[in-house]
Structures are given as C-alpha cells and as structure tokens.
CSV table of C-alpha atoms in Angstrom, one decimal:
chain,number,residue,atom,x,y,z
A,282,UNK,CA,-29.3,-44.3,115.2
A,283,UNK,CA,-30.2,-45.1,111.6
A,284,UNK,CA,-31.9,-48.4,111.0
A,285,UNK,CA,-33.0,-49.1,114.5
A,286,UNK,CA,-36.1,-47.5,116.1
A,287,UNK,CA,-37.1,-47.6,119.8
A,288,UNK,CA,-40.3,-46.4,121.1
A,289,UNK,CA,-41.3,-44.6,123.1
A,290,UNK,CA,-38.4,-42.2,123.9
A,291,UNK,CA,-39.7,-41.6,127.4
A,292,UNK,CA,-41.9,-44.0,129.4
A,293,UNK,CA,-43.5,-43.6,132.8
A,294,UNK,CA,-45.1,-46.4,134.8
A,295,UNK,CA,-46.3,-47.1,138.3
A,296,UNK,CA,-44.5,-49.6,140.4
A,297,UNK,CA,-46.0,-53.1,140.0
A,298,UNK,CA,-46.9,-52.7,136.4
A,299,UNK,CA,-45.3,-54.6,133.5
A,300,UNK,CA,-44.1,-52.5,130.6
A,301,UNK,CA,-43.0,-53.4,127.1
A,302,UNK,CA,-40.3,-51.5,125.2
A,303,UNK,CA,-40.3,-51.7,121.4
A,304,UNK,CA,-37.2,-52.3,119.2
A,305,UNK,CA,-37.4,-52.6,115.4
A,306,UNK,CA,-34.6,-52.8,112.9
A,307,UNK,CA,-34.5,-52.7,109.1
A,308,UNK,CA,-30.8,-53.6,108.7
A,309,UNK,CA,-31.5,-57.3,108.0
A,310,UNK,CA,-29.4,-58.2,111.0
A,311,UNK,CA,-29.7,-61.6,112.6
A,312,UNK,CA,-28.5,-60.6,116.1
A,313,UNK,CA,-30.3,-58.2,118.4
A,314,UNK,CA,-29.5,-57.1,122.0
A,315,UNK,CA,-30.9,-55.3,124.9
A,316,UNK,CA,-28.7,-53.2,127.3
A,317,UNK,CA,-29.4,-51.3,130.4
A,318,UNK,CA,-27.5,-48.1,131.1
A,319,UNK,CA,-27.2,-46.6,134.6
A,320,UNK,CA,-25.0,-43.6,135.5
A,321,UNK,CA,-21.4,-44.6,136.0
A,322,UNK,CA,-21.9,-48.2,135.2
A,323,UNK,CA,-21.6,-48.4,131.4
A,324,UNK,CA,-23.8,-50.8,129.5
A,325,UNK,CA,-25.0,-54.1,130.9
A,326,UNK,CA,-26.4,-56.9,128.7
A,327,UNK,CA,-30.0,-58.0,129.5
A,328,UNK,CA,-30.9,-60.4,126.7
A,329,UNK,CA,-29.7,-61.2,123.2
A,330,UNK,CA,-31.0,-63.1,120.3
A,331,UNK,CA,-29.0,-64.5,117.3
A,332,UNK,CA,-31.9,-66.0,115.4
A,333,UNK,CA,-35.7,-65.8,115.3
A,334,UNK,CA,-37.4,-67.8,118.1
A,335,UNK,CA,-34.2,-68.1,120.1
A,336,UNK,CA,-32.7,-65.9,122.8
A,337,UNK,CA,-30.3,-66.1,125.7
A,338,UNK,CA,-30.0,-64.3,129.0
A,339,UNK,CA,-27.3,-61.8,129.5
A,340,UNK,CA,-25.7,-60.6,132.7
A,341,UNK,CA,-28.8,-59.0,134.3
A,342,UNK,CA,-31.8,-60.9,132.9
A,343,UNK,CA,-33.7,-61.2,136.2
A,344,UNK,CA,-37.0,-59.3,136.0
A,345,UNK,CA,-37.0,-59.0,132.3
A,346,UNK,CA,-38.4,-61.1,129.4
A,347,UNK,CA,-38.1,-60.9,125.6
A,348,UNK,CA,-39.5,-62.5,122.5
A,349,UNK,CA,-38.1,-62.8,118.9
A,350,UNK,CA,-41.0,-63.8,116.7
A,351,UNK,CA,-39.8,-61.7,113.7
A,352,UNK,CA,-36.2,-60.9,112.6
A,353,UNK,CA,-37.0,-57.2,112.6
A,354,UNK,CA,-38.4,-57.0,116.1
A,355,UNK,CA,-37.1,-57.7,119.6
A,356,UNK,CA,-39.4,-56.3,122.3
A,357,UNK,CA,-38.3,-56.2,126.0
A,358,UNK,CA,-40.8,-56.5,128.8
A,359,UNK,CA,-39.8,-55.1,132.2
A,360,UNK,CA,-41.8,-57.0,134.7
A,361,UNK,CA,-42.9,-56.1,138.2
A,362,UNK,CA,-40.2,-58.5,139.5
A,363,UNK,CA,-37.4,-56.1,138.4
A,364,UNK,CA,-36.5,-54.4,141.6
A,365,UNK,CA,-35.0,-51.2,140.2
A,366,UNK,CA,-36.4,-50.7,136.7
A,367,UNK,CA,-35.7,-47.0,136.3
A,368,UNK,CA,-32.9,-46.7,133.7
A,369,UNK,CA,-32.1,-45.9,130.1
A,370,UNK,CA,-32.6,-49.0,127.8
A,371,UNK,CA,-30.7,-49.4,124.6
A,372,UNK,CA,-31.5,-51.9,121.8
A,373,UNK,CA,-28.8,-52.9,119.3
A,374,UNK,CA,-28.3,-55.2,116.3
A,375,UNK,CA,-25.4,-56.7,114.4
A,376,UNK,CA,-24.4,-59.2,111.8
A,377,UNK,CA,-23.8,-62.5,113.5
A,378,UNK,CA,-20.9,-64.2,111.6
A,379,UNK,CA,-17.3,-63.9,112.8
A,380,UNK,CA,-17.8,-61.5,115.7
A,381,UNK,CA,-15.9,-58.8,113.8
A,382,UNK,CA,-18.9,-56.6,113.2
A,383,UNK,CA,-19.9,-53.6,115.3
A,384,UNK,CA,-23.3,-53.3,116.9
A,385,UNK,CA,-25.7,-50.6,115.8
A,386,UNK,CA,-27.7,-48.9,118.5
A,387,UNK,CA,-31.2,-47.4,118.6
A,388,UNK,CA,-31.9,-44.0,120.3
A,389,UNK,CA,-32.9,-45.6,123.6
A,390,UNK,CA,-35.9,-45.5,125.9
A,391,UNK,CA,-35.8,-43.8,129.2
A,392,UNK,CA,-38.0,-45.6,131.7
A,393,UNK,CA,-39.1,-44.1,134.9
A,394,UNK,CA,-41.0,-46.1,137.5
A,395,UNK,CA,-42.5,-44.5,140.5
B,1143,UNK,CA,-13.7,-63.9,130.7
B,1144,UNK,CA,-13.3,-60.6,128.9
B,1145,UNK,CA,-13.2,-57.2,130.6
B,1146,UNK,CA,-12.4,-53.6,129.7
B,1147,UNK,CA,-11.4,-50.7,131.9
B,1148,UNK,CA,-11.6,-47.0,131.3
B,1149,UNK,CA,-9.6,-45.5,134.2
B,1150,UNK,CA,-10.8,-41.9,133.8
B,1151,UNK,CA,-14.3,-40.9,134.6
B,1152,UNK,CA,-13.8,-37.5,132.9
B,1153,UNK,CA,-11.2,-36.0,130.6
B,1154,UNK,CA,-10.9,-32.2,130.2
B,1155,UNK,CA,-9.1,-30.7,127.3
B,1156,UNK,CA,-9.0,-27.2,125.7
B,1157,UNK,CA,-10.3,-26.8,122.1
B,1158,UNK,CA,-7.5,-27.3,119.6
B,1159,UNK,CA,-5.4,-29.4,121.9
B,1160,UNK,CA,-4.9,-33.1,121.4
B,1161,UNK,CA,-7.0,-35.5,123.3
B,1162,UNK,CA,-6.6,-39.0,124.6
B,1163,UNK,CA,-9.2,-41.3,126.2
B,1164,UNK,CA,-7.7,-44.4,127.8
B,1165,UNK,CA,-8.9,-48.0,127.5
B,1166,UNK,CA,-7.3,-51.2,128.7
B,1167,UNK,CA,-8.7,-54.7,128.1
B,1168,UNK,CA,-8.3,-58.3,129.2
B,1169,UNK,CA,-9.2,-61.3,127.0
B,1170,UNK,CA,-7.9,-64.8,126.8
B,1171,UNK,CA,-7.3,-64.8,123.1
B,1172,UNK,CA,-7.2,-62.2,120.4
B,1173,UNK,CA,-9.2,-59.1,121.0
B,1174,UNK,CA,-11.7,-57.3,118.8
B,1175,UNK,CA,-11.8,-53.7,120.1
B,1176,UNK,CA,-14.4,-51.0,119.5
B,1177,UNK,CA,-15.0,-47.3,120.4
B,1178,UNK,CA,-18.4,-45.7,120.6
B,1179,UNK,CA,-19.6,-42.2,121.4
B,1180,UNK,CA,-22.8,-41.2,123.1
B,1181,UNK,CA,-24.4,-37.8,123.1
B,1182,UNK,CA,-27.0,-36.9,125.8
B,1183,UNK,CA,-30.1,-39.0,125.7
B,1184,UNK,CA,-29.0,-40.7,122.5
B,1185,UNK,CA,-27.9,-44.2,121.5
B,1186,UNK,CA,-24.3,-45.1,120.9
B,1187,UNK,CA,-22.6,-44.3,117.7
B,1188,UNK,CA,-19.8,-46.5,116.3
B,1189,UNK,CA,-16.5,-44.6,115.9
B,1190,UNK,CA,-13.9,-47.3,115.0
B,1191,UNK,CA,-12.7,-50.8,115.6
B,1192,UNK,CA,-9.6,-52.9,115.6
B,1193,UNK,CA,-9.8,-56.4,114.3
B,1194,UNK,CA,-6.4,-57.2,112.9
B,1195,UNK,CA,-3.6,-55.6,110.9
B,1196,UNK,CA,-2.3,-52.0,111.4
B,1197,UNK,CA,-2.1,-51.0,115.0
B,1198,UNK,CA,-3.3,-47.5,114.3
B,1199,UNK,CA,-6.9,-47.4,113.3
B,1200,UNK,CA,-8.7,-44.4,111.9
B,1201,UNK,CA,-12.3,-43.7,112.4
B,1202,UNK,CA,-15.1,-41.2,112.1
B,1203,UNK,CA,-14.9,-37.5,112.9
B,1204,UNK,CA,-11.1,-37.5,112.9
B,1205,UNK,CA,-10.7,-40.0,115.7
B,1206,UNK,CA,-8.1,-42.7,115.7
B,1207,UNK,CA,-7.0,-45.4,118.2
B,1208,UNK,CA,-3.8,-47.2,118.7
B,1209,UNK,CA,-3.8,-50.9,119.6
B,1210,UNK,CA,-0.9,-51.9,121.9
B,1211,UNK,CA,-0.8,-55.6,122.5
B,1212,UNK,CA,2.0,-55.6,125.1
B,1213,UNK,CA,0.2,-53.0,127.2
B,1214,UNK,CA,-3.3,-54.4,126.4
B,1215,UNK,CA,-4.5,-50.9,125.6
B,1216,UNK,CA,-6.6,-49.3,122.9
B,1217,UNK,CA,-6.5,-45.5,123.6
B,1218,UNK,CA,-8.7,-43.2,121.6
B,1219,UNK,CA,-7.0,-40.1,120.2
B,1220,UNK,CA,-7.6,-37.0,118.2
B,1221,UNK,CA,-5.0,-34.4,117.2
B,1222,UNK,CA,-7.2,-31.4,117.7
B,1223,UNK,CA,-10.3,-31.4,119.9
B,1224,UNK,CA,-13.5,-29.6,119.1
B,1225,UNK,CA,-16.1,-28.4,121.5
B,1226,UNK,CA,-18.6,-30.6,119.7
B,1227,UNK,CA,-16.5,-33.7,120.6
B,1228,UNK,CA,-17.8,-33.3,124.2
B,1229,UNK,CA,-19.7,-36.5,124.9
B,1230,UNK,CA,-19.5,-39.9,126.7
B,1231,UNK,CA,-17.1,-42.4,125.1
B,1232,UNK,CA,-17.2,-46.1,125.6
B,1233,UNK,CA,-14.6,-48.7,124.8
B,1234,UNK,CA,-15.7,-52.3,124.2
B,1235,UNK,CA,-14.0,-55.6,123.7
B,1236,UNK,CA,-15.0,-58.9,122.2
B,1237,UNK,CA,-12.7,-62.0,122.3
B,1238,UNK,CA,-12.2,-63.3,118.8
B,1239,UNK,CA,-14.1,-66.5,118.1
B,1240,UNK,CA,-16.2,-66.0,121.3
B,1241,UNK,CA,-19.4,-65.1,119.7
B,1242,UNK,CA,-20.9,-61.6,119.3
B,1243,UNK,CA,-21.0,-60.4,122.9
B,1244,UNK,CA,-19.4,-57.1,123.6
B,1245,UNK,CA,-18.2,-56.1,127.1
B,1246,UNK,CA,-18.3,-52.3,127.7
B,1247,UNK,CA,-16.2,-50.1,129.8
B,1248,UNK,CA,-17.8,-47.7,132.3
B,1249,UNK,CA,-17.4,-44.8,129.9
B,1250,UNK,CA,-15.3,-41.6,130.0
B,1251,UNK,CA,-16.9,-38.2,129.8
B,1252,UNK,CA,-14.9,-35.9,127.5
B,1253,UNK,CA,-15.3,-32.2,128.1
B,1254,UNK,CA,-13.7,-29.8,125.5
B,1255,UNK,CA,-13.6,-26.2,126.6
B,1256,UNK,CA,-13.5,-23.3,124.2
C-alpha cells in the first residue's frame, strides 16, 4: 500500500447524497486509476488519468466523476446517479511509458450507501 | 479486446504442499501479464509480472509463474504453501503497445489449511 493513500477507510452515506473519495500518491506517477470491486466480479475500471487535467472513462463510468488538478491527487465523486454505489473502491497509480509497469494500489475505501 | 479468466473461484491446499492458481488470457498481440494478491479489506499487492524473456518468472514471497504462449496461460505457483498465503489472488493482462489499461480476472481465493 506504500505511496498511495486513500481516505477514509470506511464511508457511510444516505441515498441521494454525493460523496467524494480521496486518493493521493507520492510516487511521482503520471497515471492514476479508480477501480470498483464487488464480490465475485474482480476489479472494474471506473476512470483513469494519464496526465494532469485529462482523464478518460473506463468500463463503468456512469454515475461517477473525477478531477485531476494535481499530479498527486485523483479524487472520485460518487454521485446520486450511481444506482448501486455500495462497494469497495480502489485507487492505483503507475508509470505511463511502455505499458510494462505494474500498478500500485492504495488500501481502498469501503463505501456503504443506505 | 483483452480478457483474462481465472477458472477456479477457490483453491484449497494443505500447508507444505505445492499450490497452483490458474489463469488464462486472450489478447490480440503480445501479452503483459501480472499477478496480484489481496488480503481482507486491503489494496492489491503486486507479486510478479511477465513482459518478455524467460517463461518462468519469480516474484515476491516465493511465488513464481509460468508463461505458456501455446496454452495462453500464466499459472501462479509456489512449491510449499504457507497458511499466511491464504488470500485472494488476481491475474491481470495488458496487451503490449495498447496503453496502460489492465484487465483483471475475477479472482481466486486460496485457502491453505494447517
């Protein structure tokens, strides 16, 4: 988990509220990613960013938004439009060039919406 | 499109016995293959990767994996399992020269019994 922090570890919200998950890295990585993990479904990519002020949708971007104003930070907002937001959210980062480099993951945030 | 399959939801092995966690992949070009481990309520930890070269790759904690191009497989192995190896294991694939996006398998839960 070293080098990437996610806060908080557990988050509880009422249905209809937007919530923002924090992700910070001190690895000087250009690329950052957000994944959602549900039991038995592995990891699914929500959004990714390869450079400051630019980001792309992943496989399940609907109901989520991101920003990348600083290299170190890639916050994820879960909006009220996300129909099933309860999940474990993982942030990751990597070196961009060549695609040969592994991704480093944060400890995750477990979001529960009731 | 790239994809990866982990055919076993769970693998049970006795402590001291060898273990194998299976992974098969599908890409159009050359694959970059990765194994990660996840302990409960934690982020993913990188174990090892295959980029090119020797088909047998050695990684962290005594794990190794064998790349088999003809069978499109990248099985994770360890000669002697420890109870502390019990965790969730993910295989991931990236097609070479196709950016930095990883596609993850659904995960395999490894249970090592004393």
